[in-house]
Coordinates of C-alpha atoms in Angstrom, one line a residue:
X1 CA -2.0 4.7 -29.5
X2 CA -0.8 7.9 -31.5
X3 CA -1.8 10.4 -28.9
X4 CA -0.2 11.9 -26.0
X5 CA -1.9 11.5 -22.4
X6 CA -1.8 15.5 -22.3
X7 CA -3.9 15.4 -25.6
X8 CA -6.8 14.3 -24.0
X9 CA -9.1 15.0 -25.5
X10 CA -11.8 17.3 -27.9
X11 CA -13.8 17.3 -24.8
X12 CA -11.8 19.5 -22.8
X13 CA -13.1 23.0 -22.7
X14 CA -9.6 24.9 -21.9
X15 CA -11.7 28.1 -20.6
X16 CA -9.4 29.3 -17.9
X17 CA -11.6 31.8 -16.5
X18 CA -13.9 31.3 -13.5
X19 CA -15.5 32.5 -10.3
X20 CA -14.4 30.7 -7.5
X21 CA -17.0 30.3 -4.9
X22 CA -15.3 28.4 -1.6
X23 CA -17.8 26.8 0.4
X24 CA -15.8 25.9 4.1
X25 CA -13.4 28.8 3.7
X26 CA -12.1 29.3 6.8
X27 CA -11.8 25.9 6.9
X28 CA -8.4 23.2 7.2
X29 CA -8.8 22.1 3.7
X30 CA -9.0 25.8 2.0
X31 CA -5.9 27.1 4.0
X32 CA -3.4 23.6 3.6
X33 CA -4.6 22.7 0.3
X34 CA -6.8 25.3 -1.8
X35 CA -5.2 28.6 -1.2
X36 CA -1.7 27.2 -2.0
X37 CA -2.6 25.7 -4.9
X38 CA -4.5 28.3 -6.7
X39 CA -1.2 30.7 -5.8
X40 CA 0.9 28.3 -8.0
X41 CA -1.5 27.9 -10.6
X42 CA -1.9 31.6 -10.4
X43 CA 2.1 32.1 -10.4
X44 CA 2.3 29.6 -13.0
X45 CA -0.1 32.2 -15.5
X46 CA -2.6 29.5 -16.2
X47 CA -5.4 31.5 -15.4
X48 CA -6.8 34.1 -18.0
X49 CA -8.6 35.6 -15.7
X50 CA -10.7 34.7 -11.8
X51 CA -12.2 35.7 -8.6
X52 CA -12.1 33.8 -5.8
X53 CA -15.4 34.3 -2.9
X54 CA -14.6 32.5 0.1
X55 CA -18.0 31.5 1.8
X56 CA -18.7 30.5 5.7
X57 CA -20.6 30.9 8.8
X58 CA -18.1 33.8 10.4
X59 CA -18.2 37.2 10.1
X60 CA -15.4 38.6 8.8
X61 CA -13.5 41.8 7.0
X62 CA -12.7 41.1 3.1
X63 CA -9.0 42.6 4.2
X64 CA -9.2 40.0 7.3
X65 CA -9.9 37.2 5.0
X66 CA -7.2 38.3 2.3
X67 CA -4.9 38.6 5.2
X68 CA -4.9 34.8 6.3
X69 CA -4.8 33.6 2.4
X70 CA -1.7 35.5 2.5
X71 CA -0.8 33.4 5.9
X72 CA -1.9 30.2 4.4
X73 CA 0.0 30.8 1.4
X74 CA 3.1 31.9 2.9
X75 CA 3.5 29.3 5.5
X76 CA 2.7 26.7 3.2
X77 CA 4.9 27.8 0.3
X78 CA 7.6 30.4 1.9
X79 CA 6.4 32.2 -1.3
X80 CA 5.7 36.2 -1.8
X81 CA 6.3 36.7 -5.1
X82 CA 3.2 38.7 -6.8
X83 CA 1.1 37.8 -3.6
X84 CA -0.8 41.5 -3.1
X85 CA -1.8 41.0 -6.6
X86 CA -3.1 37.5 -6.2
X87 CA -4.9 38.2 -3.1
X88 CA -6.5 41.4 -4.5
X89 CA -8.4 38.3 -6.3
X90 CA -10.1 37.0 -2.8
X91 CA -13.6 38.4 -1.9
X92 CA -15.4 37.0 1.4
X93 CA -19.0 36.8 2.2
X94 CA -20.6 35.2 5.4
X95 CA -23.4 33.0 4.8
X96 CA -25.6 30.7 6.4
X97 CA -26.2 27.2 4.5
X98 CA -29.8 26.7 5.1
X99 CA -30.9 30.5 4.7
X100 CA -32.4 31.0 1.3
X101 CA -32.0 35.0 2.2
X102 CA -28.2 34.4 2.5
X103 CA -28.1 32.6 -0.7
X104 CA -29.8 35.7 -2.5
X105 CA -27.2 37.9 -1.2
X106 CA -24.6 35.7 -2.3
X107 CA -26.4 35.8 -5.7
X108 CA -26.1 39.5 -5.7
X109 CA -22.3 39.5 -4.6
X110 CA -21.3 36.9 -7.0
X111 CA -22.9 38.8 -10.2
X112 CA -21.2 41.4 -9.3
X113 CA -17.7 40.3 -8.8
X114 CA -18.6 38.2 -11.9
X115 CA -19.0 41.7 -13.8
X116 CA -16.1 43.4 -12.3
X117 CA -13.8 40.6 -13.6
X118 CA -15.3 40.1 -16.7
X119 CA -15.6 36.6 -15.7
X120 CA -18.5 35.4 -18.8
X121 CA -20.6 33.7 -16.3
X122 CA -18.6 30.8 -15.3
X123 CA -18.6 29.1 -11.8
X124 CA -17.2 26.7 -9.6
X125 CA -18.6 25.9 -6.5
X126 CA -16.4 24.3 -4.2
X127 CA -17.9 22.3 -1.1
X128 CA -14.6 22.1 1.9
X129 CA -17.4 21.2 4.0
X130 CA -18.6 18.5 6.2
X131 CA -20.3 15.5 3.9
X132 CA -23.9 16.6 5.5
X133 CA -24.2 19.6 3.8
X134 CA -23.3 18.8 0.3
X135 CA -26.6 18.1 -0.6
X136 CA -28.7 21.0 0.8
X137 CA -26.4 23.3 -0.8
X138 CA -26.4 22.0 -3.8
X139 CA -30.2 21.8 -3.7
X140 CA -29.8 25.8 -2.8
X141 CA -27.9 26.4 -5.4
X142 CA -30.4 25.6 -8.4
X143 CA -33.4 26.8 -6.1
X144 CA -32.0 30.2 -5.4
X145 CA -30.8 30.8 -8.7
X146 CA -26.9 30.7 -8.4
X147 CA -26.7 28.0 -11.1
X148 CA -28.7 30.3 -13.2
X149 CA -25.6 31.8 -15.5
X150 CA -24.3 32.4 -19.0
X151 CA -21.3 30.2 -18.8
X152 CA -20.0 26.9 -17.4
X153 CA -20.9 25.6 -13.7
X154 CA -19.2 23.1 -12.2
X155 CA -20.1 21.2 -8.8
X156 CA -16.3 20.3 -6.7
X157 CA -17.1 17.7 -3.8
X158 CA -14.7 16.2 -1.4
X159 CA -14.7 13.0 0.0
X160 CA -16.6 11.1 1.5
X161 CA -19.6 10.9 -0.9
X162 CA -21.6 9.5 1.4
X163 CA -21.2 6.6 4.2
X164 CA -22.7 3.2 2.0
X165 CA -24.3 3.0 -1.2
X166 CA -27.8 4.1 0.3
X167 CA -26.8 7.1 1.5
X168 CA -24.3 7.9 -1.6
X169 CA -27.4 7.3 -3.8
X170 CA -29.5 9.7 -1.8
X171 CA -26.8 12.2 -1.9
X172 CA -26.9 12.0 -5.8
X173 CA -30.3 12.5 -6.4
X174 CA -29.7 15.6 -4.2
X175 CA -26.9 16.9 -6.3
X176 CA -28.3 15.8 -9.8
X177 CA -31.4 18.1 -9.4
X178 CA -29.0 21.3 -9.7
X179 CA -26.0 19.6 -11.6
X180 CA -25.4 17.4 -14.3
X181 CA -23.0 14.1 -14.1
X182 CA -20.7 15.8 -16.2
X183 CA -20.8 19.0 -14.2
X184 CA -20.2 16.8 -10.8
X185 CA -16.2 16.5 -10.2
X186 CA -15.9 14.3 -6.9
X187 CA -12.5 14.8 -5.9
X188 CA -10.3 11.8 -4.9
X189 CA -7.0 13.9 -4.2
X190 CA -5.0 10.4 -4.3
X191 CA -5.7 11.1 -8.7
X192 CA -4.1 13.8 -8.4
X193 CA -1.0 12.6 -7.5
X194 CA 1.6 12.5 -9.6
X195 CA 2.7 8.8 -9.8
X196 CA -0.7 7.6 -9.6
X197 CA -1.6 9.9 -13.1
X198 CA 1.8 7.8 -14.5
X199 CA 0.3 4.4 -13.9
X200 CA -1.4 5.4 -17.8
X201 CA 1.7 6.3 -19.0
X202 CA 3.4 3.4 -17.4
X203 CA 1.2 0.6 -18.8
X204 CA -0.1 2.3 -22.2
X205 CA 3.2 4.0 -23.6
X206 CA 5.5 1.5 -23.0
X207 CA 5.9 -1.9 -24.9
X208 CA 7.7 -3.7 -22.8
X209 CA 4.8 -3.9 -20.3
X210 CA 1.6 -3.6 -21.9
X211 CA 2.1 -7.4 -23.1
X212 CA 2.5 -8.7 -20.2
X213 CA 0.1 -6.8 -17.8
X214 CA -2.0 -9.8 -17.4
X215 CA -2.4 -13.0 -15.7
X216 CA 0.2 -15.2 -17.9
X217 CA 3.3 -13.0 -16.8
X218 CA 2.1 -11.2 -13.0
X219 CA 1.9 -13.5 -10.3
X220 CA 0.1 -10.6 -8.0
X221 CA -0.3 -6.9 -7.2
X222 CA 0.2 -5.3 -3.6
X223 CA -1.2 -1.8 -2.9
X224 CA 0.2 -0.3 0.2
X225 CA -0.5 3.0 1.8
X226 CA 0.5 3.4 5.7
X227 CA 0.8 5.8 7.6
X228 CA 2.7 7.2 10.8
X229 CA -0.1 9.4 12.5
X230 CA -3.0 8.2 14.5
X231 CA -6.7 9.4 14.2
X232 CA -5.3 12.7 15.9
X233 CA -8.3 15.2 16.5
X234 CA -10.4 13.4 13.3
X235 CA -12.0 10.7 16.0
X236 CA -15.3 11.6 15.9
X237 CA -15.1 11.7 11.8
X238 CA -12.9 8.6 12.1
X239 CA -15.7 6.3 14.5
X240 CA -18.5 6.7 11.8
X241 CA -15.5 5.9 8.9
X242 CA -12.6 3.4 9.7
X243 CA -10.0 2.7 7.9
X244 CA -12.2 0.3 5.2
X245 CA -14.5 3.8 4.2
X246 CA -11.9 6.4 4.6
X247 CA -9.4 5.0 2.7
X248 CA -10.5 1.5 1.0
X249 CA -13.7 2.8 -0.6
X250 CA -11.8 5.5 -2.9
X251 CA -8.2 5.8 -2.7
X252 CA -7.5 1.9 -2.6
X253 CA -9.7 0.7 -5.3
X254 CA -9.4 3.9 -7.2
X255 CA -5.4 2.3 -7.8
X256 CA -7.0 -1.0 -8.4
X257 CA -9.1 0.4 -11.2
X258 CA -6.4 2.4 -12.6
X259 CA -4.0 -0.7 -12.7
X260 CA -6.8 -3.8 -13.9
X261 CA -8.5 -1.4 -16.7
X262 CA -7.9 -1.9 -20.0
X263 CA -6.4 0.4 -22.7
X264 CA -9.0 2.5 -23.6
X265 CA -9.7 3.5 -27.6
X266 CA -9.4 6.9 -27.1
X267 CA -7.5 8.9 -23.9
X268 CA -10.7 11.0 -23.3
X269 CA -12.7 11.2 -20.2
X270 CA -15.5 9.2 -21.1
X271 CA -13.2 6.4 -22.6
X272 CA -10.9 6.4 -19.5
X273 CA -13.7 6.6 -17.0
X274 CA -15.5 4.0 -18.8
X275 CA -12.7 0.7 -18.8
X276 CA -12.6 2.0 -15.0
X277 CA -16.2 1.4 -14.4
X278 CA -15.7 -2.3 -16.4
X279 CA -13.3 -3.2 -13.7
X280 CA -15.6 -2.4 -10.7
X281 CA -18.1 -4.4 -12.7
X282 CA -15.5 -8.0 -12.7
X283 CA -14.6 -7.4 -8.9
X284 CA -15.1 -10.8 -7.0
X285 CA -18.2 -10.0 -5.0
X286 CA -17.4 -11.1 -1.1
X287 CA -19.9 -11.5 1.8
X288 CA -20.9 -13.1 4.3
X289 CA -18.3 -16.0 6.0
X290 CA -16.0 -15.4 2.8
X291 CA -15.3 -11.5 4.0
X292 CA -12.9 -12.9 7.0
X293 CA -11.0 -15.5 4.3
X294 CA -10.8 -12.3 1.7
X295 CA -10.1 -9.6 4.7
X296 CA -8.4 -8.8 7.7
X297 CA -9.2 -5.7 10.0
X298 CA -6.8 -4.3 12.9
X299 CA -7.3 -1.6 15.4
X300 CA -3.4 0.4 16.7
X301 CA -2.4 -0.8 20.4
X302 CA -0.3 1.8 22.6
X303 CA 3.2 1.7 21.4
X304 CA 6.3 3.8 20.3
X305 CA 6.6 6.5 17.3
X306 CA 10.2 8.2 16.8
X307 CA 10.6 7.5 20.9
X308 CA 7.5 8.7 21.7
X309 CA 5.1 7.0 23.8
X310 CA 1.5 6.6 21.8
X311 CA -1.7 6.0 22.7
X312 CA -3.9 3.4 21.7
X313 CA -6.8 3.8 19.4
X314 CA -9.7 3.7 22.1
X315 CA -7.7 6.4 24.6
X316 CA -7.5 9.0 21.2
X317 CA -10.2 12.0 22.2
X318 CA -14.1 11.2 21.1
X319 CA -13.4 7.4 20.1
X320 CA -15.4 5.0 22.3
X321 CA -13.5 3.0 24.8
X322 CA -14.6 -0.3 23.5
X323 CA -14.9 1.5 19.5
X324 CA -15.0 -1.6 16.9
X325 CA -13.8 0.6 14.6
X326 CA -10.8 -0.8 12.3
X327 CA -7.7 1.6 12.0
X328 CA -6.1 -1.0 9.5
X329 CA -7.1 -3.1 6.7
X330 CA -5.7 -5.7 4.5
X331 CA -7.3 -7.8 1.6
X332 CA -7.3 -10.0 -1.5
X333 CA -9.0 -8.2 -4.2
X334 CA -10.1 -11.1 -7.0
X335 CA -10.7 -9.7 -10.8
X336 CA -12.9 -12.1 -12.8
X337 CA -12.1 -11.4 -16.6
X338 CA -10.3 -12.8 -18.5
X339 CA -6.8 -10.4 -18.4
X340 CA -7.2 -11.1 -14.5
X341 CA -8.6 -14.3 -13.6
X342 CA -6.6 -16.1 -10.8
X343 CA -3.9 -12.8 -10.3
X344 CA -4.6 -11.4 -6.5
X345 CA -4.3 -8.0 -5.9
X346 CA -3.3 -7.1 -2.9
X347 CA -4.3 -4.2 -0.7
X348 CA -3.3 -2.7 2.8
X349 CA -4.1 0.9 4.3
X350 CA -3.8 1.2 8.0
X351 CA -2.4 4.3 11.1
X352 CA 0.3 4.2 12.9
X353 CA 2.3 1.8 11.0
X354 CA 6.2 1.9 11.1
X355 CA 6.6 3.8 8.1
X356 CA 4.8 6.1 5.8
X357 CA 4.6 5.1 2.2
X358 CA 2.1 4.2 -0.4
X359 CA 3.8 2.4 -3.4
X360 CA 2.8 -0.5 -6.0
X361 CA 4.4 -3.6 -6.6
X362 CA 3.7 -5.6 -9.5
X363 CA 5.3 -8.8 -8.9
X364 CA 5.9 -11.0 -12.2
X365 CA 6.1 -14.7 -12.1
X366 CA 8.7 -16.8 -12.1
X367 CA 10.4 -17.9 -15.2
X368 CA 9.8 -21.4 -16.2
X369 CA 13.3 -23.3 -15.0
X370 CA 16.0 -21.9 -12.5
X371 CA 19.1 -22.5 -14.3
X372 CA 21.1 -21.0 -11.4
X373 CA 20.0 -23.7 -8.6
X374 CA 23.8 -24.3 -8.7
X375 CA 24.9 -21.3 -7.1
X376 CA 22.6 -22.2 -4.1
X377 CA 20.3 -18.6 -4.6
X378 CA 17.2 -18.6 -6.0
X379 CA 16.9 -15.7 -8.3
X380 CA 14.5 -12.5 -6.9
X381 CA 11.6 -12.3 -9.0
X382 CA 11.3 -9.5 -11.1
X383 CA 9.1 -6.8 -9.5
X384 CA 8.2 -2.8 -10.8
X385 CA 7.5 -0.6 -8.1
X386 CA 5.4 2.7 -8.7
X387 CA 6.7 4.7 -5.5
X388 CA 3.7 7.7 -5.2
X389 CA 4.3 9.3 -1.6
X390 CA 6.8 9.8 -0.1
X391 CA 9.3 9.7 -2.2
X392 CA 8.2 9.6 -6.3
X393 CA 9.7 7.2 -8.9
X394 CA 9.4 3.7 -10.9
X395 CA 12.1 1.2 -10.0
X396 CA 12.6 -2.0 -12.1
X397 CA 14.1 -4.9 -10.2
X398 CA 15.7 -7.4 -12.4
X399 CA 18.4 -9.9 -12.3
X400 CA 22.2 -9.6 -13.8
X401 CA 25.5 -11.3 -13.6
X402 CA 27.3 -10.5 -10.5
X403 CA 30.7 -8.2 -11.1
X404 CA 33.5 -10.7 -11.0
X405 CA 31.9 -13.8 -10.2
X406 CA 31.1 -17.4 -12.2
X407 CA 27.7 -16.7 -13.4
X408 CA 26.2 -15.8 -10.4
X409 CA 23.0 -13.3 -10.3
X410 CA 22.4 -10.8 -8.6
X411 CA 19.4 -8.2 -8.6
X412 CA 19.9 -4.7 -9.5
X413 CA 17.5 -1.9 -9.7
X414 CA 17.0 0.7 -12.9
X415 CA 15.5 3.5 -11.1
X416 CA 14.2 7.0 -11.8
X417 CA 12.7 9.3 -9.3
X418 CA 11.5 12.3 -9.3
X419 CA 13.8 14.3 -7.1
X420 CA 16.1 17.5 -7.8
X421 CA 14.6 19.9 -10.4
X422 CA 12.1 17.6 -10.8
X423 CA 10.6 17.6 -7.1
X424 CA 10.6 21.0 -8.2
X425 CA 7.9 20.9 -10.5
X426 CA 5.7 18.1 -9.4
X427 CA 2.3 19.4 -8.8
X428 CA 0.6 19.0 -5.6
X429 CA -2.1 16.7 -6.1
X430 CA -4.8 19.4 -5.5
X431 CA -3.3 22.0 -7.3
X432 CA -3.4 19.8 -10.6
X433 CA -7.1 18.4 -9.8
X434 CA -8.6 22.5 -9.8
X435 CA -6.2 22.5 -12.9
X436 CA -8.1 20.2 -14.8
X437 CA -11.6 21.4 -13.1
X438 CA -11.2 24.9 -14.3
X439 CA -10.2 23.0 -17.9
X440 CA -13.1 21.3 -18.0
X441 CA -11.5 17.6 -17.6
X442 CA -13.0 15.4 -15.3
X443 CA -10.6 12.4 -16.2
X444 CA -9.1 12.4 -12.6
X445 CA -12.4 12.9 -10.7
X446 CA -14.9 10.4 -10.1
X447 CA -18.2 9.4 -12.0
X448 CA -20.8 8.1 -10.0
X449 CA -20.8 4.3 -11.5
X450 CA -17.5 4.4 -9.8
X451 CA -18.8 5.7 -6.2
X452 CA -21.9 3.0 -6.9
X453 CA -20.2 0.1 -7.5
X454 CA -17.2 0.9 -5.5
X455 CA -19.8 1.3 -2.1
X456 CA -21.7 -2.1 -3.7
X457 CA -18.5 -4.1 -3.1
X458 CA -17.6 -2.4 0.4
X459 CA -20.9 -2.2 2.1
X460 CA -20.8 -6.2 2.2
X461 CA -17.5 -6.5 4.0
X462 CA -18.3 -3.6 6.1
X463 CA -22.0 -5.5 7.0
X464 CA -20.1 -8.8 7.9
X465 CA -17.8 -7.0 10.5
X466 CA -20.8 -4.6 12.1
X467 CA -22.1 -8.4 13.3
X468 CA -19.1 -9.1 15.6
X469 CA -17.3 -7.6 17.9
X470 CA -13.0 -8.0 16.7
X471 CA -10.6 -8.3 19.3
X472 CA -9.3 -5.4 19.3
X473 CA -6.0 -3.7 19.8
X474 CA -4.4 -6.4 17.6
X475 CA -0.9 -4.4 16.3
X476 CA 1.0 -2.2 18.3
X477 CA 1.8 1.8 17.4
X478 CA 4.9 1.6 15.4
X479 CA 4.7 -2.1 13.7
X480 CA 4.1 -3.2 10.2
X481 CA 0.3 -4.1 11.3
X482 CA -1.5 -7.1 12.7
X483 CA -0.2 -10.9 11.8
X484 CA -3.6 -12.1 10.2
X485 CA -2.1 -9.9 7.3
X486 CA 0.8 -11.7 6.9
X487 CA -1.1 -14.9 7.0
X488 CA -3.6 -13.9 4.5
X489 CA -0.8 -13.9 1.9
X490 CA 0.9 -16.7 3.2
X491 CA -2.1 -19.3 2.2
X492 CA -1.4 -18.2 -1.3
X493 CA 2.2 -18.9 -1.1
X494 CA 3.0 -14.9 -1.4
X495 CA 4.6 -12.3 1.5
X496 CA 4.0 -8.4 1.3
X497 CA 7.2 -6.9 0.1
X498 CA 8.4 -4.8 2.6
X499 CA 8.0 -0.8 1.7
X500 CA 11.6 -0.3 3.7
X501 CA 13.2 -2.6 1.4
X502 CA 11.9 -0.9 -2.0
X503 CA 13.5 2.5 -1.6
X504 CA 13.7 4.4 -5.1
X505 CA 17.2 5.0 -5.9
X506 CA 18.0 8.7 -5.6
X507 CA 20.3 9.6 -8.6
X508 CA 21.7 13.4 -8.1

């Protein structure tokens, strides 16, 4: 593979300039996320040249709305540098969704900015919105003639991309009547993390894994991402989701995908996305009886967090009092071809766990004889971690001769992490992803065979658990989840190695 993960590809466009057109603008999303990031990509001088129009319901003063992307920018970075001259970018215009009127204005306002900035017809449109209106606006768009330009036009969707494959199909046939798949880019901020992007590098530039990623040398994979915080004020969003759609249905088996595919001929989108879409293809298909011997589901109990009394999931504000709505799952996720057959990888997302981490262990088997039964220790098996939040890094556990001893082993740990000047210079997840959108790479977004087969395998697991009611709370705020997890591994002879233990060594 004589090519570079950076040289992806003939297919990428590299035309850095763009109207920005923020659906949801005044919204959480634009302020945490999309403001910041566009200031360092802005800071950074990767764009030749742009215009942001932030578009929502509100009324509001262009110097208001400049004002509070300075605010959001500032008390998300601490950052001033060149910030009057990267604001003087930001335009606002209030708008109503369904209003065809509003749309023409927009029109007006956008081909105008557009010839003020010299900005060759090229658009993104950016829905921070609720899921609900993706589709109407979208449908706007190539009705009222906004999709009708010189340049590029490019269709940025958050998560969720629908609620089950029905609905995800009906919101593509929406989308697809203004957009083309390859102008779609269905953000899954989880690709844009750093050490989920390395997994490629990881498995396809290094020879001393690449032969043995497969079912004669890994015994199983385990996929963890907890986290410390409840459902907080997203309970009405989080009652219609649970853990098994909001997290499970993209993030989760977005890893899986990256981790099972195979090396691709070429590292170009269409190559990439393509091995990605052969694994959701050779997923184990569970239903029925076999979901509860596959899956487990928890709901978070009252407990403590940092000393702090919690409350339990049903007392969190607009969740139902008797909600059968899973804050936790775990599950055995079976790959049937033939670099996978018989390896389990494990998954487990959950709230209000004991710690918050997401990392991937790849745990390789044992080696054929134990020549060291005579020092009474089994040897550790040898495991690499990927750590991708909080802390970044690989570690490589392997065994060695203990300092002084007979021949007694011991394990040690060849880390690196990405901390010091490095921390420094790791993008934020979303700041990369509107990188690559404005480049014209979708190779970190997802194409809809992805969504499709991804909802295929989840709406079954999600129909056997709608039939009964779970005892729920079963795990208490501030624990490592409910037991039936444990036990799910524990029938295949495996435990989940715990995240505390698998700390990245920090070399200064």
């Amino acid at each position: 593979m004589h090519q570079t993960l950076e040289m992806r590809a003939l297919n990428v466009e590299e035309n850095m300039t763009s109207l920005i057109m923020i659906f949801g603008a005044t919204g959480d999303l634009a302020k945490r996320k999309l403001f910041p990031s566009l200031y360092r990509l802005y800071n950074k001088g990767k764009f030749h040249k742009f215009a942001v129009i932030g578009v929502a319901r509100k009324s509001m003063p262009n110097d208001a709305f400049q004002a509070s992307v300075r605010d959001s920018v500032v008390s998300a970075l601490g950052n001033k540098e060149n910030i009057d001259e990267f604001i003087s970018h930001f335009y606002y215009q209030p708008h109503d969704v369904s209003d065809s009127s509003s749309y023409g204005s927009l029109k007006t306002f956008a081909d105008q900015i557009d010839e003020h900035h010299k900005l060759e017809g090229n658009r993104i449109f950016y829905l921070a919105m609720a899921p609900e209106f993706f589709g109407p606006i979208a449908l706007h768009l190539k009705s009222d003639g906004l999709t009708d330009v010189s340049g590029y036009k490019r269709l940025v969707i958050e998560k969720p991309f629908g609620h089950d494959l029905e609905s995800a199909k009906e919101l593509n046939k929406q989308i697809r009547t203004a957009f083309s798949e390859k102008e779609v880019y269905r953000i899954d901020h989880y690709l844009g993390k750093e050490m989920v992007r390395n997994i490629e590098v990881i498995r396809f530039a290094n020879a001393i894994f690449e032969p043995l990623w497969n079912n004669r040398y890994i015994s199983n994979i385990q996929i963890t991402s907890s986290e410390t915080l409840g459902v907080e004020e997203r309970g009405r969003y989080y009652e219609s989701s649970g853990a098994l759609r909001d997290m499970l249905q993209n993030h989760m088996m977005q890893m899986v995908a990256l981790l099972a595919m195979e090396p691709p001929i070429r590292l170009t989108t269409d190559e990439i996305r393509s091995e990605k879409v052969r694994v959701f293809r050779a997923l184990r298909s569970v239903e029925g009886d076999e979901v509860n011997e596959y899956f487990v589901r928890g709901q978070y109990g009252e407990g403590e967090m940092d000393e702090n009394s919690v409350p339990k999931y049903r007392d969190e504000p607009m969740v139902d009092k008797e909600s059968n709505t899973e804050t936790y799952v775990a599950g055995k996720v079976m790959i049937d071809n033939f670099r996978w057959a018989g390896v389990p990888f494990y998954i487990r997302t959950g709230k209000r766990l004991k710690v918050k981490s997401t990392k991937i262990v790849i745990q390789f088997k044992d080696i054929p004889m134990n020549l060291y039964y005579q020092t009474e220790k089994m040897l550790n098996p040898n495991l690499l971690v990927i750590h991708i939040q909080p802390e970044e890094g690989i570690t490589l556990h392997l065994n060695a001769k203990k300092a002084g001893g007979h021949l007694d082993a011991q394990e040690v740990r060849l880390s690196f992490a990405n901390t010091g000047i490095h921390a420094m210079n790791t993008p934020e997840g979303y700041e990369k992803l509107l990188y690559d959108c404005m480049r014209g790479d979708a190779t970190n977004f997802t194409h809809w065979d992805e969504v499709a087969y991804s909802w295929a395998f989840v709406d079954k697991i999600s129909a056997e658990w709608q039939k009964t009611k779970a005892d729920f709370p079963n795990y208490v705020s501030g624990s490592k989840g409910p037991d039936a997890a444990d036990k799910l591994l524990e029938k295949d002879g495996f435990f989940w190695w715990p995240v505390t233990d698998l700390e990245v060594d920090i070399c200064k």
